[in-house]
mmCIF file of N, CA and C in Angstrom:
data_model
loop_
_atom_site.group_PDB
_atom_site.id
_atom_site.type_symbol
_atom_site.label_atom_id
_atom_site.label_comp_id
_atom_site.label_asym_id
_atom_site.label_seq_id
_atom_site.Cartn_x
_atom_site.Cartn_y
_atom_site.Cartn_z
ATOM 1 N N MET A 255 -11.841 -6.091 30.655
ATOM 2 C CA MET A 255 -11.330 -4.937 29.943
ATOM 3 C C MET A 255 -10.649 -5.429 28.663
ATOM 4 N N SER A 256 -11.044 -4.882 27.543
ATOM 5 C CA SER A 256 -10.477 -5.322 26.272
ATOM 6 C C SER A 256 -9.141 -4.627 26.014
ATOM 7 N N LYS A 257 -8.296 -5.322 25.269
ATOM 8 C CA LYS A 257 -6.995 -4.742 24.947
ATOM 9 C C LYS A 257 -7.128 -3.729 23.829
ATOM 10 N N GLN A 258 -6.283 -2.703 23.880
ATOM 11 C CA GLN A 258 -6.246 -1.669 22.847
ATOM 12 C C GLN A 258 -5.674 -2.279 21.569
ATOM 13 N N GLU A 259 -6.251 -1.894 20.450
ATOM 14 C CA GLU A 259 -5.772 -2.371 19.160
ATOM 15 C C GLU A 259 -4.354 -1.866 18.918
ATOM 16 N N ARG A 260 -3.503 -2.718 18.336
ATOM 17 C CA ARG A 260 -2.127 -2.336 18.031
ATOM 18 C C ARG A 260 -2.043 -2.007 16.552
ATOM 19 N N LEU A 261 -1.488 -0.837 16.245
ATOM 20 C CA LEU A 261 -1.385 -0.375 14.871
ATOM 21 C C LEU A 261 0.027 0.102 14.561
ATOM 22 N N THR A 262 0.408 -0.053 13.296
ATOM 23 C CA THR A 262 1.637 0.585 12.826
ATOM 24 C C THR A 262 1.233 1.944 12.265
ATOM 25 N N ALA A 263 2.211 2.774 11.975
ATOM 26 C CA ALA A 263 1.916 4.105 11.425
ATOM 27 C C ALA A 263 1.226 3.983 10.072
ATOM 28 N N LYS A 264 1.633 3.016 9.280
ATOM 29 C CA LYS A 264 1.041 2.825 7.951
ATOM 30 C C LYS A 264 -0.437 2.444 8.066
ATOM 31 N N GLU A 265 -0.770 1.572 9.013
ATOM 32 C CA GLU A 265 -2.164 1.169 9.232
ATOM 33 C C GLU A 265 -2.997 2.344 9.738
ATOM 34 N N ALA A 266 -2.426 3.119 10.656
ATOM 35 C CA ALA A 266 -3.138 4.281 11.193
ATOM 36 C C ALA A 266 -3.364 5.320 10.101
ATOM 37 N N GLU A 267 -2.374 5.504 9.240
ATOM 38 C CA GLU A 267 -2.507 6.454 8.141
ATOM 39 C C GLU A 267 -3.636 6.040 7.204
ATOM 40 N N SER A 268 -3.721 4.764 6.875
ATOM 41 C CA SER A 268 -4.793 4.312 5.982
ATOM 42 C C SER A 268 -6.159 4.471 6.632
ATOM 43 N N LEU A 269 -6.244 4.282 7.948
ATOM 44 C CA LEU A 269 -7.502 4.509 8.673
ATOM 45 C C LEU A 269 -7.925 5.969 8.577
ATOM 46 N N LEU A 270 -6.981 6.867 8.811
ATOM 47 C CA LEU A 270 -7.284 8.300 8.753
ATOM 48 C C LEU A 270 -7.715 8.723 7.353
ATOM 49 N N LEU A 271 -6.977 8.288 6.345
ATOM 50 C CA LEU A 271 -7.291 8.678 4.971
ATOM 51 C C LEU A 271 -8.633 8.109 4.514
ATOM 52 N N SER A 272 -8.940 6.883 4.912
ATOM 53 C CA SER A 272 -10.215 6.272 4.510
ATOM 54 C C SER A 272 -11.408 6.907 5.211
ATOM 55 N N ASN A 273 -11.148 7.634 6.303
ATOM 56 C CA ASN A 273 -12.221 8.317 7.027
ATOM 57 C C ASN A 273 -12.270 9.809 6.727
ATOM 58 N N GLY A 274 -11.636 10.228 5.642
ATOM 59 C CA GLY A 274 -11.775 11.603 5.181
ATOM 60 C C GLY A 274 -10.744 12.598 5.668
ATOM 61 N N PHE A 275 -9.771 12.168 6.453
ATOM 62 C CA PHE A 275 -8.715 13.079 6.879
ATOM 63 C C PHE A 275 -7.763 13.295 5.713
ATOM 64 N N GLU A 276 -7.186 14.484 5.634
ATOM 65 C CA GLU A 276 -6.234 14.812 4.572
ATOM 66 C C GLU A 276 -4.885 15.137 5.187
ATOM 67 N N LEU A 277 -3.826 14.718 4.507
ATOM 68 C CA LEU A 277 -2.481 15.031 4.955
ATOM 69 C C LEU A 277 -2.239 16.520 4.744
ATOM 70 N N ALA A 278 -2.031 17.250 5.830
ATOM 71 C CA ALA A 278 -1.838 18.698 5.758
ATOM 72 C C ALA A 278 -0.367 19.043 5.576
ATOM 73 N N ARG A 279 0.498 18.383 6.344
ATOM 74 C CA ARG A 279 1.924 18.689 6.245
ATOM 75 C C ARG A 279 2.731 17.595 6.921
ATOM 76 N N ILE A 280 4.011 17.604 6.636
ATOM 77 C CA ILE A 280 4.953 16.670 7.253
ATOM 78 C C ILE A 280 6.138 17.488 7.762
ATOM 79 N N LYS A 281 6.515 17.240 9.000
ATOM 80 C CA LYS A 281 7.713 17.872 9.551
ATOM 81 C C LYS A 281 8.498 16.783 10.273
ATOM 82 N N GLY A 282 9.591 16.388 9.671
ATOM 83 C CA GLY A 282 10.373 15.289 10.226
ATOM 84 C C GLY A 282 9.588 13.996 10.135
ATOM 85 N N SER A 283 9.414 13.330 11.256
ATOM 86 C CA SER A 283 8.680 12.068 11.264
ATOM 87 C C SER A 283 7.228 12.253 11.693
ATOM 88 N N HIS A 284 6.781 13.495 11.812
ATOM 89 C CA HIS A 284 5.399 13.747 12.227
ATOM 90 C C HIS A 284 4.536 14.149 11.036
ATOM 91 N N HIS A 285 3.489 13.362 10.803
ATOM 92 C CA HIS A 285 2.534 13.659 9.742
ATOM 93 C C HIS A 285 1.292 14.255 10.395
ATOM 94 N N VAL A 286 0.817 15.368 9.860
ATOM 95 C CA VAL A 286 -0.335 16.057 10.431
ATOM 96 C C VAL A 286 -1.515 15.915 9.473
ATOM 97 N N TYR A 287 -2.616 15.382 9.999
ATOM 98 C CA TYR A 287 -3.837 15.173 9.217
ATOM 99 C C TYR A 287 -4.932 16.078 9.754
ATOM 100 N N ILE A 288 -5.771 16.609 8.849
ATOM 101 C CA ILE A 288 -6.833 17.528 9.247
ATOM 102 C C ILE A 288 -8.140 17.138 8.575
ATOM 103 N N LYS A 289 -9.218 17.279 9.341
ATOM 104 C CA LYS A 289 -10.575 17.121 8.807
ATOM 105 C C LYS A 289 -11.491 18.012 9.627
ATOM 106 N N ASN A 290 -12.157 18.958 8.967
ATOM 107 C CA ASN A 290 -13.108 19.871 9.612
ATOM 108 C C ASN A 290 -12.526 20.541 10.859
ATOM 109 N N GLY A 291 -11.294 20.983 10.776
ATOM 110 C CA GLY A 291 -10.672 21.678 11.897
ATOM 111 C C GLY A 291 -10.092 20.776 12.966
ATOM 112 N N ARG A 292 -10.308 19.474 12.875
ATOM 113 C CA ARG A 292 -9.753 18.515 13.842
ATOM 114 C C ARG A 292 -8.388 18.074 13.346
ATOM 115 N N ARG A 293 -7.360 18.252 14.163
ATOM 116 C CA ARG A 293 -5.989 17.933 13.785
ATOM 117 C C ARG A 293 -5.525 16.685 14.512
ATOM 118 N N VAL A 294 -4.879 15.784 13.769
ATOM 119 C CA VAL A 294 -4.310 14.571 14.349
ATOM 120 C C VAL A 294 -2.852 14.495 13.920
ATOM 121 N N VAL A 295 -1.955 14.343 14.890
ATOM 122 C CA VAL A 295 -0.532 14.222 14.603
ATOM 123 C C VAL A 295 -0.148 12.760 14.747
ATOM 124 N N LEU A 296 0.447 12.221 13.683
ATOM 125 C CA LEU A 296 0.837 10.817 13.652
ATOM 126 C C LEU A 296 2.358 10.717 13.582
ATOM 127 N N PRO A 297 3.010 10.205 14.632
ATOM 128 C CA PRO A 297 4.455 9.988 14.551
ATOM 129 C C PRO A 297 4.709 8.805 13.624
ATOM 130 N N TYR A 298 5.365 9.061 12.512
ATOM 131 C CA TYR A 298 5.507 8.053 11.460
ATOM 132 C C TYR A 298 6.892 7.424 11.503
ATOM 133 N N HIS A 299 6.978 6.251 12.136
ATOM 134 C CA HIS A 299 8.209 5.474 12.192
ATOM 135 C C HIS A 299 7.891 4.123 11.566
ATOM 136 N N ALA A 300 8.362 3.904 10.363
ATOM 137 C CA ALA A 300 8.006 2.722 9.574
ATOM 138 C C ALA A 300 8.289 1.425 10.334
ATOM 139 N N GLY A 301 7.276 0.551 10.356
ATOM 140 C CA GLY A 301 7.429 -0.772 10.943
ATOM 141 C C GLY A 301 7.290 -0.839 12.450
ATOM 142 N N LYS A 302 7.223 0.285 13.130
ATOM 143 C CA LYS A 302 7.105 0.270 14.593
ATOM 144 C C LYS A 302 5.638 0.365 15.003
ATOM 145 N N ILE A 303 5.319 -0.249 16.120
ATOM 146 C CA ILE A 303 3.972 -0.206 16.674
ATOM 147 C C ILE A 303 3.794 1.121 17.404
ATOM 148 N N LEU A 304 2.654 1.767 17.173
ATOM 149 C CA LEU A 304 2.362 3.036 17.832
ATOM 150 C C LEU A 304 2.040 2.822 19.310
ATOM 151 N N HIS A 305 2.335 3.818 20.104
ATOM 152 C CA HIS A 305 2.020 3.783 21.527
ATOM 153 C C HIS A 305 0.496 3.749 21.684
ATOM 154 N N PRO A 306 -0.015 2.997 22.660
ATOM 155 C CA PRO A 306 -1.468 2.902 22.849
ATOM 156 C C PRO A 306 -2.172 4.249 22.991
ATOM 157 N N LYS A 307 -1.527 5.263 23.594
ATOM 158 C CA LYS A 307 -2.152 6.584 23.720
ATOM 159 C C LYS A 307 -2.377 7.215 22.354
ATOM 160 N N ILE A 308 -1.433 7.036 21.436
ATOM 161 C CA ILE A 308 -1.553 7.587 20.086
ATOM 162 C C ILE A 308 -2.704 6.895 19.354
ATOM 163 N N VAL A 309 -2.778 5.576 19.480
ATOM 164 C CA VAL A 309 -3.853 4.817 18.834
ATOM 165 C C VAL A 309 -5.206 5.269 19.373
ATOM 166 N N LYS A 310 -5.286 5.484 20.679
ATOM 167 C CA LYS A 310 -6.529 5.937 21.310
ATOM 168 C C LYS A 310 -6.943 7.306 20.778
ATOM 169 N N GLN A 311 -5.985 8.214 20.607
ATOM 170 C CA GLN A 311 -6.275 9.549 20.076
ATOM 171 C C GLN A 311 -6.774 9.473 18.637
ATOM 172 N N ILE A 312 -6.161 8.623 17.836
ATOM 173 C CA ILE A 312 -6.559 8.475 16.434
ATOM 174 C C ILE A 312 -7.971 7.926 16.333
ATOM 175 N N LEU A 313 -8.254 6.876 17.088
ATOM 176 C CA LEU A 313 -9.589 6.273 17.059
ATOM 177 C C LEU A 313 -10.645 7.244 17.591
ATOM 178 N N ALA A 314 -10.297 8.034 18.611
ATOM 179 C CA ALA A 314 -11.235 9.029 19.149
ATOM 180 C C ALA A 314 -11.531 10.114 18.121
ATOM 181 N N ALA A 315 -10.512 10.543 17.375
ATOM 182 C CA ALA A 315 -10.702 11.580 16.352
ATOM 183 C C ALA A 315 -11.597 11.057 15.238
ATOM 184 N N ILE A 316 -11.399 9.812 14.834
ATOM 185 C CA ILE A 316 -12.236 9.220 13.789
ATOM 186 C C ILE A 316 -13.671 9.108 14.271
ATOM 187 N N LYS A 317 -13.854 8.651 15.506
ATOM 188 C CA LYS A 317 -15.201 8.485 16.063
ATOM 189 C C LYS A 317 -15.898 9.832 16.202
ATOM 190 N N GLU A 318 -15.156 10.868 16.603
ATOM 191 C CA GLU A 318 -15.717 12.206 16.759
ATOM 192 C C GLU A 318 -16.208 12.766 15.420
ATOM 193 N N MET A 319 -15.485 12.497 14.357
ATOM 194 C CA MET A 319 -15.843 12.994 13.029
ATOM 195 C C MET A 319 -17.022 12.254 12.428
ATOM 196 N N GLU A 320 -17.343 11.073 12.952
ATOM 197 C CA GLU A 320 -18.497 10.309 12.450
ATOM 198 C C GLU A 320 -19.811 10.898 12.928
ATOM 199 N N LYS A 321 -19.787 11.687 13.993
ATOM 200 C CA LYS A 321 -21.012 12.244 14.572
ATOM 201 C C LYS A 321 -21.663 13.220 13.627
#
């Protein structure tokens, strides 16, 4: 079983933006990105590693939009 990739919020944000997601809004530390009706919420805490579940959701959203 391979280990889940570890990302910071800044790295995850660049992944989302490079795959066509747009920043829709910011409320507190949560950044909301949208592409074709698919919404991804990114908890943005500078310098901290994202929880593996969040990374999995981000990668799944990117993969889903590639179809």
